[in-house]
Coordinates of C-alpha atoms and ligand atoms in Angstrom, one line a residue:
X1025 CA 18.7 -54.4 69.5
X1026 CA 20.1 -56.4 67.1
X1027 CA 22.6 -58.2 68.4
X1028 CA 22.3 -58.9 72.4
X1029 CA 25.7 -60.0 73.0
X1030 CA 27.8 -58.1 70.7
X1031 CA 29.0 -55.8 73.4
X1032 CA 30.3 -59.0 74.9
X1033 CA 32.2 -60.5 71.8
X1034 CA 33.3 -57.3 69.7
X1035 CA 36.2 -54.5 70.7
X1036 CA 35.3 -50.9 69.7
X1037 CA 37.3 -50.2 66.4
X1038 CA 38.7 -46.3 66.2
X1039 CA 38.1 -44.4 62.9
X1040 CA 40.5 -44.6 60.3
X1041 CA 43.3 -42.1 60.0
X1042 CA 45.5 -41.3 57.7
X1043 CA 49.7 -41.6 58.0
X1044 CA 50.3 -38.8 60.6
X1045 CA 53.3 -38.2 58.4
X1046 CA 51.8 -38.4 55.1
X1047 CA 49.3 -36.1 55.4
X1048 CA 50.8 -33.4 56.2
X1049 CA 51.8 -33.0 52.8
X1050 CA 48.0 -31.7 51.8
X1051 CA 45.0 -30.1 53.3
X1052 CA 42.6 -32.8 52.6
X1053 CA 41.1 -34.2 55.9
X1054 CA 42.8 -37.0 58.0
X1055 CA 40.3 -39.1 59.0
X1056 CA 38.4 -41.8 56.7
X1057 CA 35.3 -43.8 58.2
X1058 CA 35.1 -47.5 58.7
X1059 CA 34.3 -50.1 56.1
X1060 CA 30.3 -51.1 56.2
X1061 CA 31.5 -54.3 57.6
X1062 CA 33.5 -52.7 60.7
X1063 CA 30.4 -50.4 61.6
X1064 CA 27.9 -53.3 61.4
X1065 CA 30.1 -54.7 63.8
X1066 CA 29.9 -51.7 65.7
X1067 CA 26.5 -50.9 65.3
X1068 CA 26.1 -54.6 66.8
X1069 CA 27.6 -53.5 70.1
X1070 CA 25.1 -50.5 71.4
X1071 CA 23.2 -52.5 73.9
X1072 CA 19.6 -50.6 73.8
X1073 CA 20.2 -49.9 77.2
X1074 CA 17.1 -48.5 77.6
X1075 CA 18.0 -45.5 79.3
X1076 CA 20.3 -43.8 76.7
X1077 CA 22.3 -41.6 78.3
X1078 CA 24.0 -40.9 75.2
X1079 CA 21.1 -39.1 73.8
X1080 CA 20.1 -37.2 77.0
X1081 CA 22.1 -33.8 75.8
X1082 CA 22.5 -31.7 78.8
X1083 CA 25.7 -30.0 80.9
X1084 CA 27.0 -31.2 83.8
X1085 CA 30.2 -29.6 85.5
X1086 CA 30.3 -26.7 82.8
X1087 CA 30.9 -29.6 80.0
X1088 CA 28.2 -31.3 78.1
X1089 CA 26.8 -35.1 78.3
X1090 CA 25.3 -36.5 75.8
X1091 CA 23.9 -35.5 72.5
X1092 CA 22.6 -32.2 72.6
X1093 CA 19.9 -33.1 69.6
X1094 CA 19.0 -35.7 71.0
X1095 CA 20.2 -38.2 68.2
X1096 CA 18.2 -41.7 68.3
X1097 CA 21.4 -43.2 68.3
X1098 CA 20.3 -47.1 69.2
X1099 CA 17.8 -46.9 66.3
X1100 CA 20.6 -45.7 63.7
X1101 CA 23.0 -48.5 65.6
X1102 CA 20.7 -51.3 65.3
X1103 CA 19.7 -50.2 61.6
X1104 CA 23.5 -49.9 60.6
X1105 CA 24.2 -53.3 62.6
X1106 CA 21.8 -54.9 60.1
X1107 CA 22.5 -53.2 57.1
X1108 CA 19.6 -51.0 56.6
X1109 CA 21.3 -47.8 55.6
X1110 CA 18.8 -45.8 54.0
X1111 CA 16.0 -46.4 57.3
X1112 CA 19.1 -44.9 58.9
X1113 CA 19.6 -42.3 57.2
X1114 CA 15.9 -41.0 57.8
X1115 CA 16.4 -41.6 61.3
X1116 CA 19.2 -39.3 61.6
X1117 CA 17.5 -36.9 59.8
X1118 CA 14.9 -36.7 62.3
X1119 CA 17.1 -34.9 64.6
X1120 CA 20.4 -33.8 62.8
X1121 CA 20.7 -31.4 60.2
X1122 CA 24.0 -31.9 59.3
X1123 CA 25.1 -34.8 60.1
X1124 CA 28.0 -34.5 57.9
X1125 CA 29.1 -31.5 60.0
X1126 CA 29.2 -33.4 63.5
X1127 CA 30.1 -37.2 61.9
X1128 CA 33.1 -35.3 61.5
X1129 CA 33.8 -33.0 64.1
X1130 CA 31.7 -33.2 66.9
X1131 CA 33.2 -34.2 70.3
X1132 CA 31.2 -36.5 70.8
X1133 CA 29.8 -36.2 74.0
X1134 CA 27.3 -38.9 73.3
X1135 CA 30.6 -41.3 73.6
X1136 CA 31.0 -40.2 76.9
X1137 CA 27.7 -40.9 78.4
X1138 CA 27.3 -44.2 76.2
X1139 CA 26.3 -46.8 79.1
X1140 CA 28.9 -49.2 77.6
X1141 CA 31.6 -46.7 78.6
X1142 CA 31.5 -47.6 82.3
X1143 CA 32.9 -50.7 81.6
X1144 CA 34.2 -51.0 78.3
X1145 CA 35.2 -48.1 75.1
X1146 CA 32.0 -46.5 74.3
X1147 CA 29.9 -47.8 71.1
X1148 CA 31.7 -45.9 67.9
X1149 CA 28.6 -43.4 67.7
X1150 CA 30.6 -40.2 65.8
X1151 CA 31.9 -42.7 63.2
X1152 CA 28.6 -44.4 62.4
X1153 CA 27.1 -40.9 62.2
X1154 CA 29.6 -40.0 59.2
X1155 CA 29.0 -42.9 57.5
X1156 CA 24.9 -42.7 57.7
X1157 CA 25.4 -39.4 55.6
X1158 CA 28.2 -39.7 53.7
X1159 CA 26.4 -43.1 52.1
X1160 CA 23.2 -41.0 51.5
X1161 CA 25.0 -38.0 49.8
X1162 CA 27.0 -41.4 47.8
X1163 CA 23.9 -42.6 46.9
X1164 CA 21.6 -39.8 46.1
X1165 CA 19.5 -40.4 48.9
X1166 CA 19.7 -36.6 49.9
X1167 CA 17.8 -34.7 47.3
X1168 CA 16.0 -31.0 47.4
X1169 CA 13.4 -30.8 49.7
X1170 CA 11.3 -28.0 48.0
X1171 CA 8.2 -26.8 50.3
X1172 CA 4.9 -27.4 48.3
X1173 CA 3.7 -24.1 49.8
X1174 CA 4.9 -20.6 51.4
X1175 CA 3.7 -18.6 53.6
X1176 CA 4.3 -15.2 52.9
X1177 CA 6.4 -14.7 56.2
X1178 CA 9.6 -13.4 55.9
X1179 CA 12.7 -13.9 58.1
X1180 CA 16.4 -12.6 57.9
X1181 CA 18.8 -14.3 59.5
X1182 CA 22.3 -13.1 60.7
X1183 CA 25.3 -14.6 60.4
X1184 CA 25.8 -18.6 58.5
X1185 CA 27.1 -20.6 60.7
X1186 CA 25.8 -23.9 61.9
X1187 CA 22.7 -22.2 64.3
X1188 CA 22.1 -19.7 61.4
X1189 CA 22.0 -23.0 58.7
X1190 CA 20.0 -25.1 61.5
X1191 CA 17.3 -22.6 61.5
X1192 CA 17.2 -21.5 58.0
X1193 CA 16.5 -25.0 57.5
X1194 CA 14.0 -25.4 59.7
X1195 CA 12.2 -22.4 58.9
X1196 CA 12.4 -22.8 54.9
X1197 CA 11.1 -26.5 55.3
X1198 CA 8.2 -25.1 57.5
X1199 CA 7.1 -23.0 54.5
X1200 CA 8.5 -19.2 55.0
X1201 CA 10.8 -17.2 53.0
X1202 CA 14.7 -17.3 54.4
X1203 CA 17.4 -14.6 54.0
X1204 CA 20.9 -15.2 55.7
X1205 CA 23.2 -12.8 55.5
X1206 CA 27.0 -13.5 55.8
X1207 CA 29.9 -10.7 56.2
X1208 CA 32.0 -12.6 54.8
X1209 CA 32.5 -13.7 51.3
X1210 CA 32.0 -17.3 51.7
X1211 CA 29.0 -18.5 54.3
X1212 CA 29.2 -21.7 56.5
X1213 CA 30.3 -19.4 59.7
X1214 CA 33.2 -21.3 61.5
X1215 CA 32.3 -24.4 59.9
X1216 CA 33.9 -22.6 56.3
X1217 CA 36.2 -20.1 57.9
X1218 CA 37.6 -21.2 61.5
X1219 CA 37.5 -25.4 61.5
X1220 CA 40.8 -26.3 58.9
X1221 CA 40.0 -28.2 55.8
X1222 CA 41.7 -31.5 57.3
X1223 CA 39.0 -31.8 59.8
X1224 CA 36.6 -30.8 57.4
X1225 CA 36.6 -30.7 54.2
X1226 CA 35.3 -27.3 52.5
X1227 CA 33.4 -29.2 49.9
X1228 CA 31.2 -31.0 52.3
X1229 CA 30.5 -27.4 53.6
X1230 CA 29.7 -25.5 50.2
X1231 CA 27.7 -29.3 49.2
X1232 CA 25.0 -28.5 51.9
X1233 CA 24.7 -24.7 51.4
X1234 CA 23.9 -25.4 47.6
X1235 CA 21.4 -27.6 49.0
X1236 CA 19.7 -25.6 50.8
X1237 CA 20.2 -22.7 48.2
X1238 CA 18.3 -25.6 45.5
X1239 CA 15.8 -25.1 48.6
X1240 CA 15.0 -22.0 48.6
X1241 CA 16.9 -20.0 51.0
X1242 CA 18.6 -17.1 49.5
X1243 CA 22.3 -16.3 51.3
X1244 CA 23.4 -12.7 50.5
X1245 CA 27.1 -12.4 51.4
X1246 CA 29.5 -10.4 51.4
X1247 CA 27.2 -7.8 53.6
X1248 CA 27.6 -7.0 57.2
X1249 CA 24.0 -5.9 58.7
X1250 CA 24.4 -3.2 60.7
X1251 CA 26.9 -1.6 58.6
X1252 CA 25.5 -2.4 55.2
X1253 CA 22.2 -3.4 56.0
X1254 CA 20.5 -0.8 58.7
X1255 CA 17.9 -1.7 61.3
X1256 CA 15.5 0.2 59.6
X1257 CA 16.0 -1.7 56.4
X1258 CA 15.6 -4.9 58.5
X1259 CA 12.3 -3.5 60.0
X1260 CA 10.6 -2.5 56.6
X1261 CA 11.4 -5.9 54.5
X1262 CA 11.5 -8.4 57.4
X1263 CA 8.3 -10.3 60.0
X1264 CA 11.3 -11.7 62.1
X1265 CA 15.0 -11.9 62.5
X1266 CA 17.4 -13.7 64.4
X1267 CA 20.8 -12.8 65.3
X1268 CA 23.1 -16.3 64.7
X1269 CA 26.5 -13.7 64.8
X1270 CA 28.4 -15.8 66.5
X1271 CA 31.0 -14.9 69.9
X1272 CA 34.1 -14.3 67.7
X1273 CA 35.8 -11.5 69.6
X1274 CA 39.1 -12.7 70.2
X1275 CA 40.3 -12.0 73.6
X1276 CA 43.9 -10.3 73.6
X1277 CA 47.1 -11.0 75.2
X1278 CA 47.9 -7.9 77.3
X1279 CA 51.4 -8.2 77.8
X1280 CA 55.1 -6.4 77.8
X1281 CA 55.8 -6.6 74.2
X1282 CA 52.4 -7.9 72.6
X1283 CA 53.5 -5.1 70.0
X1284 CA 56.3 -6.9 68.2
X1285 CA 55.9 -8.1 64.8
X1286 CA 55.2 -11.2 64.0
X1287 CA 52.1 -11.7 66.7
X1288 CA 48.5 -13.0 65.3
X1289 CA 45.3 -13.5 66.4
X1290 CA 44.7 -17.5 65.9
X1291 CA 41.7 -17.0 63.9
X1292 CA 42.8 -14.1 61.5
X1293 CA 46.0 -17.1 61.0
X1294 CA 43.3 -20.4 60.4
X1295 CA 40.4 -17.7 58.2
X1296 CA 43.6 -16.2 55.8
X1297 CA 44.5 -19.6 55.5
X1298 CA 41.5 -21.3 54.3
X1299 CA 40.4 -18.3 52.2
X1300 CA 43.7 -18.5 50.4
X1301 CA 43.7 -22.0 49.7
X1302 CA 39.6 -21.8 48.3
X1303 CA 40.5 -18.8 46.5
X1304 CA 43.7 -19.8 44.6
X1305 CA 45.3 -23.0 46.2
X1306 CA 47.9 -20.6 48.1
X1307 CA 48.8 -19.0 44.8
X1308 CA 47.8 -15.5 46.3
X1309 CA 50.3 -15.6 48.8
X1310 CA 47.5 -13.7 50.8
X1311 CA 48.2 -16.3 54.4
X1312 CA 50.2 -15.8 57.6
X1313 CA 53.0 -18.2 56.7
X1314 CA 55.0 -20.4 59.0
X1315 CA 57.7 -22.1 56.7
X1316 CA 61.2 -22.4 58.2
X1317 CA 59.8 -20.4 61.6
X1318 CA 59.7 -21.1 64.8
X1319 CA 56.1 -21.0 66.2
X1320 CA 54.4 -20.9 69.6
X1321 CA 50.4 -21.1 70.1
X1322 CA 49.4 -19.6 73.4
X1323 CA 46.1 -21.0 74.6
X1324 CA 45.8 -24.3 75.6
X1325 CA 42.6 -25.5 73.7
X1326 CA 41.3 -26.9 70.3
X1327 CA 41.5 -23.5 68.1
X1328 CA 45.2 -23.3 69.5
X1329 CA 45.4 -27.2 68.1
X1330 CA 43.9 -26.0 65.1
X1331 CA 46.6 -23.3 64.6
X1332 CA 49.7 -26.0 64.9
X1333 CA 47.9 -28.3 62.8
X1334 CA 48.4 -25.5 59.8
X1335 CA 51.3 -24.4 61.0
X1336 CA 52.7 -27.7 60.2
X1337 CA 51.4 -28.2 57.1
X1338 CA 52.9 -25.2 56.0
X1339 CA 56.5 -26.2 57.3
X1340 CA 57.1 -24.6 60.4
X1341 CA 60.8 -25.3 61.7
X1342 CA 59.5 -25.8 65.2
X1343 CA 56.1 -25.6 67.4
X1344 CA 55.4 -25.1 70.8
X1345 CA 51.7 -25.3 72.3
X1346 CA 51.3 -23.2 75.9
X1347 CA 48.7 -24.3 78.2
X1348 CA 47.7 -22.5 81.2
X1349 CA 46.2 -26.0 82.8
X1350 CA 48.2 -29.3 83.6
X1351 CA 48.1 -32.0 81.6
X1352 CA 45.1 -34.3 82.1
X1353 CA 45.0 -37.8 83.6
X1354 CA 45.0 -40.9 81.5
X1355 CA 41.4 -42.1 83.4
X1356 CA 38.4 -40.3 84.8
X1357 CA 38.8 -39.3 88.2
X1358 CA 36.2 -39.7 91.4
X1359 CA 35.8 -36.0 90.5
X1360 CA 34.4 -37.0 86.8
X1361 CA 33.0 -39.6 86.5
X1362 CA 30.3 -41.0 84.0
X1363 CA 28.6 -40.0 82.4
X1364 CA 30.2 -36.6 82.9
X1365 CA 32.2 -36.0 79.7
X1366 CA 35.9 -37.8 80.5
X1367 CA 38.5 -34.8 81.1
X1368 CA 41.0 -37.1 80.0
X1369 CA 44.3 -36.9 78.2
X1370 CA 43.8 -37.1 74.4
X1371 CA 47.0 -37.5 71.5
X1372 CA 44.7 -34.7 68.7
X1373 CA 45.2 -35.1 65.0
X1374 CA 47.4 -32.3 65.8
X1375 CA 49.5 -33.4 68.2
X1376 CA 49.7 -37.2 66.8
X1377 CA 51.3 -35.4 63.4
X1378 CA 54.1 -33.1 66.0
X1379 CA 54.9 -36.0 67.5
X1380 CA 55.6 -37.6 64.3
X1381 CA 57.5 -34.7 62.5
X1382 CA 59.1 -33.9 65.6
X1383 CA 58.9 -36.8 67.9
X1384 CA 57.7 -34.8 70.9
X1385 CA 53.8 -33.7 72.0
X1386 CA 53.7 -29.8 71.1
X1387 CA 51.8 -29.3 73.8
X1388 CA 53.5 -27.6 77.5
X1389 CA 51.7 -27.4 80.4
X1390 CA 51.1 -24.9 83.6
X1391 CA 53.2 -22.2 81.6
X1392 CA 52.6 -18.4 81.3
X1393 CA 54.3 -16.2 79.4
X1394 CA 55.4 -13.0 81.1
X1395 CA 56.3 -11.0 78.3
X1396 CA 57.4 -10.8 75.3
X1397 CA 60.9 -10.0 73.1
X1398 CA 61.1 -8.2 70.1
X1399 CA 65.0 -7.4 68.3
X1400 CA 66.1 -4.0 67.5
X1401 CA 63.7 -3.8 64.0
X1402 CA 60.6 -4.9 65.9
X1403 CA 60.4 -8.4 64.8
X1404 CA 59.1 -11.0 67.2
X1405 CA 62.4 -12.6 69.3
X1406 CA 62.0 -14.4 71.7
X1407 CA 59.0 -15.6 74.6
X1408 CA 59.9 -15.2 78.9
X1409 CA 57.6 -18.4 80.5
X1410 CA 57.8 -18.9 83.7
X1411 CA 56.2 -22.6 85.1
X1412 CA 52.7 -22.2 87.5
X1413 CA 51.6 -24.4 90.5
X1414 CA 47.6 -24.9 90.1
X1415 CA 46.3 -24.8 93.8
X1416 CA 42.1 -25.3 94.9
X1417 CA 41.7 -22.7 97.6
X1418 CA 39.2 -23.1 100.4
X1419 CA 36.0 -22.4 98.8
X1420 CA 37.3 -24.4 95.9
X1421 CA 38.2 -21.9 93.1
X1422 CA 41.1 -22.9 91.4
X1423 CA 44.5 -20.1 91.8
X1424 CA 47.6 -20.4 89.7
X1425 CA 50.9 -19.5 91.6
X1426 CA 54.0 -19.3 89.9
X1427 CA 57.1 -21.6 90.9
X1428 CA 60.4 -19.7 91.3
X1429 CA 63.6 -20.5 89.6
X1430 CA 61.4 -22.0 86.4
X1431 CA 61.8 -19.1 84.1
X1432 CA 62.8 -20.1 80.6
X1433 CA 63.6 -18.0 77.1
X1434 CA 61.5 -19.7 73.7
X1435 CA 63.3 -18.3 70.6
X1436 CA 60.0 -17.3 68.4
X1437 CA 59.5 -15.8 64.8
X1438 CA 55.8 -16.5 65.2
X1439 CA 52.9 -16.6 67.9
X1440 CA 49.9 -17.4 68.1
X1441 CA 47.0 -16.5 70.5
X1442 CA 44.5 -18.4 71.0
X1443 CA 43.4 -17.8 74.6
X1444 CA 39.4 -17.9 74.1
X1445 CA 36.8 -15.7 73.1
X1446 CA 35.0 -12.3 75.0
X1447 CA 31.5 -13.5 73.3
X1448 CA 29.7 -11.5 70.1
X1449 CA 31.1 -8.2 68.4
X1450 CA 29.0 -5.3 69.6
X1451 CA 28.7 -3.4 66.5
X1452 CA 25.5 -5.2 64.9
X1453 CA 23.7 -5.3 68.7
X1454 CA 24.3 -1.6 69.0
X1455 CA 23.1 -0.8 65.6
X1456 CA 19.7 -3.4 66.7
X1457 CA 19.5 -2.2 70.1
X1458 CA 19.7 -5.5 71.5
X1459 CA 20.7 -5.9 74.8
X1460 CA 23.7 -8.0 76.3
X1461 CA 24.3 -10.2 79.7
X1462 CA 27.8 -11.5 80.7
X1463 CA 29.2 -10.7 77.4
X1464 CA 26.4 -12.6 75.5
X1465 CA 23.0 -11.4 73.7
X1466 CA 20.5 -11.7 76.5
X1467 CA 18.1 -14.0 75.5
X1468 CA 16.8 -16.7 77.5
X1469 CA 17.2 -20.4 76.7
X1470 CA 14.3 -22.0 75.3
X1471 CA 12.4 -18.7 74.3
X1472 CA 15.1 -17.3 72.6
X1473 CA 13.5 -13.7 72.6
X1474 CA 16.1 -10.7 72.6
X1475 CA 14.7 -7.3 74.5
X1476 CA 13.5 -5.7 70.9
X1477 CA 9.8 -7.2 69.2
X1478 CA 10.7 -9.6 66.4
X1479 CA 14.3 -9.9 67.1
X1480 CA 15.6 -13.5 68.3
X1481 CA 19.2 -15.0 69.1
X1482 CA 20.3 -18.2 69.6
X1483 CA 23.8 -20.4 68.8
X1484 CA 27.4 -19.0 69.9
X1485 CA 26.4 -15.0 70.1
X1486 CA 23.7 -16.0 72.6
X1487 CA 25.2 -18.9 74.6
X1488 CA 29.2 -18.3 74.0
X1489 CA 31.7 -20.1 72.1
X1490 CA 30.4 -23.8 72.3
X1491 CA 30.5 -26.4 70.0
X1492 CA 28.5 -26.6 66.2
X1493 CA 26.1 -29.2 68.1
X1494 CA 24.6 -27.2 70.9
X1495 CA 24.4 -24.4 67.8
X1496 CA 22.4 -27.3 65.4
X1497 CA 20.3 -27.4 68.7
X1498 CA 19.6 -23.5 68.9
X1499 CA 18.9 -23.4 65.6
X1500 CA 15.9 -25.7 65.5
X1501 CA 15.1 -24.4 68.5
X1502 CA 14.8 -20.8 67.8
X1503 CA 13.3 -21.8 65.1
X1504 CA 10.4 -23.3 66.7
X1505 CA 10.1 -20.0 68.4
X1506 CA 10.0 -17.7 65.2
X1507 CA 7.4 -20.0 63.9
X1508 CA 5.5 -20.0 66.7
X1509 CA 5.5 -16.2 66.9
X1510 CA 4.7 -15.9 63.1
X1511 CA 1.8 -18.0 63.1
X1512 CA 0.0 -18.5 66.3
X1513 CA 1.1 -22.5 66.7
X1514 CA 4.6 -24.2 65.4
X1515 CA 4.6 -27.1 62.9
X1516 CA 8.3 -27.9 63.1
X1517 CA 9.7 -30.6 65.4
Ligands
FAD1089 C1 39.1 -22.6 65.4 C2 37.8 -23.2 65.9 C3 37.7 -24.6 65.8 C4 36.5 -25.2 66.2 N1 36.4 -26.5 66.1 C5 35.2 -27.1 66.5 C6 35.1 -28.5 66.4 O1 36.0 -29.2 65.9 N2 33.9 -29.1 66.8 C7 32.9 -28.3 67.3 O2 31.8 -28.9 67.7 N3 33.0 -27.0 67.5 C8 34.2 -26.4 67.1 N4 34.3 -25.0 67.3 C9 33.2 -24.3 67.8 C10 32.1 -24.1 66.7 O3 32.6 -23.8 65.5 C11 31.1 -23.0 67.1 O4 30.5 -23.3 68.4 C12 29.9 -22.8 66.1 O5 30.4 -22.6 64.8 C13 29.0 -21.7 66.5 O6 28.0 -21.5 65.5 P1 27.2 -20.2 65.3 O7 26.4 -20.4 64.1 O8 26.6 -19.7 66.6 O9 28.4 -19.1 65.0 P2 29.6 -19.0 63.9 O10 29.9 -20.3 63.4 O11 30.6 -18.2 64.7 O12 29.0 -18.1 62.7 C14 28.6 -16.7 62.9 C15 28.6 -16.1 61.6 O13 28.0 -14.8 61.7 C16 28.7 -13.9 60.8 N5 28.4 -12.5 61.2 C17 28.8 -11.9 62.4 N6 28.3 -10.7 62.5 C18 27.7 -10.4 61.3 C19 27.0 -9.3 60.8 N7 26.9 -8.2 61.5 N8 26.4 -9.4 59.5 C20 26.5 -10.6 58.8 N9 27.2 -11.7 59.3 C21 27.7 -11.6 60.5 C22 30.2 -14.3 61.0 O14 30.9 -13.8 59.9 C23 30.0 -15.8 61.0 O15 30.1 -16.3 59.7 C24 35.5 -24.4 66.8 C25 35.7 -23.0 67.0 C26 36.8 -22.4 66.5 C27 37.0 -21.0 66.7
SF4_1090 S1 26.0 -34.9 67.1 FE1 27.8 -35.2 68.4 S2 26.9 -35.8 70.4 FE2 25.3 -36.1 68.8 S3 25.4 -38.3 68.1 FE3 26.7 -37.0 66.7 S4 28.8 -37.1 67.6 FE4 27.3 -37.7 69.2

């Protein structure tokens, strides 16, 4: 612990962000880190409190406490606090990898459970992350890691995303040979196509996947296994495979009028958006557009966040964000309290920019929208919402009743639906024969072992739609498994 009063003498300083205003005139991402200054001075405040809670990684109450790779967050602290950058940098590494993934847009539930945050704002943990690997990428600290020796073992692994990335990492360094395949034309998962470039940059994405290309992993996209690539094919060339697919079925909006023109899924709206900007800066005209419309996300959460974030950018004449839920409270509740992750009320990136185009929070609350308008050519019209009373009933399940007389009409040329996900797409599990449980690939946690030999899941497609941390977590995880089962005894951490 470097400095044992700093909690005492020095405030927490947010991350930089850019103009709310000004940057909605680009894609690039809004936030900056500190200055090496500022996060020595935050590094100084982490108080090695011995027990850290902010690395303990578990759920509590359905939302997650700490970090779920177990970071060793006072080292990198202590290190940063005293200038040491590159000892930092190989701590992270020990545990992360791809920091510059979660330094960016993890929720940090490591903040929550930080031991400081029962008194005071928690140590700036998700900042001093970013900077850790953005110096070692500026420096050329992060170089090829090439294994001196292989194996002979060979793996295939499904779908790009962070837990496909994670394991394909793990399992190249350990010595085997890695295939990941990718449907679609770009890999990264939702790190490339789902997350918008202004929370992270595409570049940082496509950086680390020529790393670990330079590697030795070999990413074949463009292919969808179990349409272009059959089990049998998988059986014959492959010792293992693990199924990192993902939970992207969208869930629908079933609804009087859902047919009108002019209705999305928010995820074919945020993927045809960054694909057209990586492909030709917008030039192909191949996007969902918003300009001049009137727009209305329904879903309440951080995709539907996502979705007015772009829609901004793109000149929308008006947005409207419905949430099912009230808005939260400004502290923790009895009912949450540390080191639970704070349900509390947050002002987003894309909420702070509404409020400054528009000078009012996107965002309504307890609304549900009873059907929907279309005018006499089948275009979109108009939204019928209706306010809802959230009530605990006796065994303490939560009802939603709605409140007479508050019926309202939302002139709309666009929506949006972003109400959650049903878990993985069936199509690839069929063609495997692997079996599901409650909508997800039924595999347990910590063996990671589907119901067919040599098959293994792990990230979103076995747990549900989470966050890219847990799936870094799964990743390695799984990882250790495959290893394990390939050769008798696992090297990997
Ligand atoms: C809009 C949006 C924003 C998000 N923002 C955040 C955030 O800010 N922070 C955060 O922590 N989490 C965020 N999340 C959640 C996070 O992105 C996911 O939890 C994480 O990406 C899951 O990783 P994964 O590797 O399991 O799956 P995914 O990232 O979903 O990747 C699965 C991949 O598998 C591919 N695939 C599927 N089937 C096949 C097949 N048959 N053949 C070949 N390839 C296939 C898919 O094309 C996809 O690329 C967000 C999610 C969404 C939808
Ligand atoms: S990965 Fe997330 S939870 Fe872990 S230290 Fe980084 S910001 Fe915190």
């Amino acid at each position: 612990m470097g400095k044992p009063t700093g909690f005492m003498e020095i405030k927490r300083e947010k991350g930089k962000e850019r103009d709310p205003l000004k940057r909605l005139s680009d894609w690039n991402e809004y936030a900056a880190p500190l200055s090496d200054e500022a996060l020595s001075r935050q590094g100084a405040r982490c108080m090695d409190c011995a027990t850290p809670f902010c690395h303990m990684g578990m759920d509590i109450n359905a939302f997650t406490s700490g970090c779920p790779i177990y970071n060793l967050i006072p080292e990198w602290n202590d290190l940063v606090y005293r200038g040491q950058w590159k000892e930092a940098l190989d701590r992270l590494m020990k545990t992360n990898n791809f920091p510059e993934f979660t330094g960016r847009v993890c929720p940090a539930p490591c903040e929550g459970s930080c031991t400081l945050a029962i008194s005071d704002p928690a140590v700036s943990i998700k900042n001093i992350e970013r900077a850790i690997i953005d110096k070692g990428f500026e420096n050329g600290w992060i170089t090829p890691r090439i294994p001196e020796k292989r194996t002979g073992k060979k793996i295939a692994i499904i779908g790009s995303g962070p837990a496909g990335l994670a394991s394909a990492d793990q399992l190249n360094q350990a010595g085997h040979s890695v295939t990941v395949y990718e449907r679609a034309d770009r890999p990264g998962g939702l790190l490339t196509y789902g997350i918008p470039n202004m929370k992270l940059d595409k570049e940082v994405v496509a950086r680390r996947i020529r790393l670990l290309t330079q590697e030795g992993i070999d990413f074949v996209t463009n292919t969808e296994v179990g349409k272009d690539v059959t089990r049998e094919e998988l059986q014959e060339q492959y010792d293992a495979v693990i199924l990192c697919t993902g939970a992207q079925k969208q869930r629908n909006l079933v609804i009087e009028g859902r047919e009108a023109k002019g209705i999305h899924f928010a995820m074919n709206y945020l993927t045809t958006t960054t694909k057209s900007m990586l492909d030709s800066n917008f030039k192909d005209g191949q996007y969902i557009d918003a300009k001049g419309k009137d727009v209305i996300v329904i879903g309440g959460g951080d995709t539907g966040a996502d979705c007015v974030a772009t829609a901004l950018r793109q000149g929308c004449r008006s947005v409207v964000q419905f949430g099912k839920h009230p808005q939260l409270p400004t502290e923790r509740t009895s009912d949450n309290m540390w080191p639970e992750y704070p349900q509390v009320f947050n002002l987003e990136y894309a909420y702070e920019e509404a409020q400054a185009k528009f000078g009012d929070d996107p965002r309504e609350y307890s609304i549900q929208t009873k059907k929907i308008v279309a005018d006499e050519n089948g275009n979109l019209k108009e939204l019928h919402t209706i306010q809802m009373e959230k009530l605990v009933d006796e065994s303490g399940r939560y009802t939603f009743n709605e409140i007479p007389g508050t019926e309202k009409v939302w002139p709309a040329q666009l929506v949006f639906i972003a109400i959650g996900f049903e878990g993985p797409e069936q199509p690839v599990l069929e063609q495997l024969g692997v079996e599901t449980k409650n909508n997800k690939v039924a595999a347990a946690y910590g063996k990671y072992t589907t119901n067919v030999e040599g098959v293994f899941a792990a990230g979103d497609a076995r747990r549900g739609q989470s966050l890219i941390v847990w799936a870094i977590h799964e990743g390695r995880e799984v990882a250790k498994q495959v290893d394990h089962y390939l050769m008798g005894a696992t090297v990997l951490p």
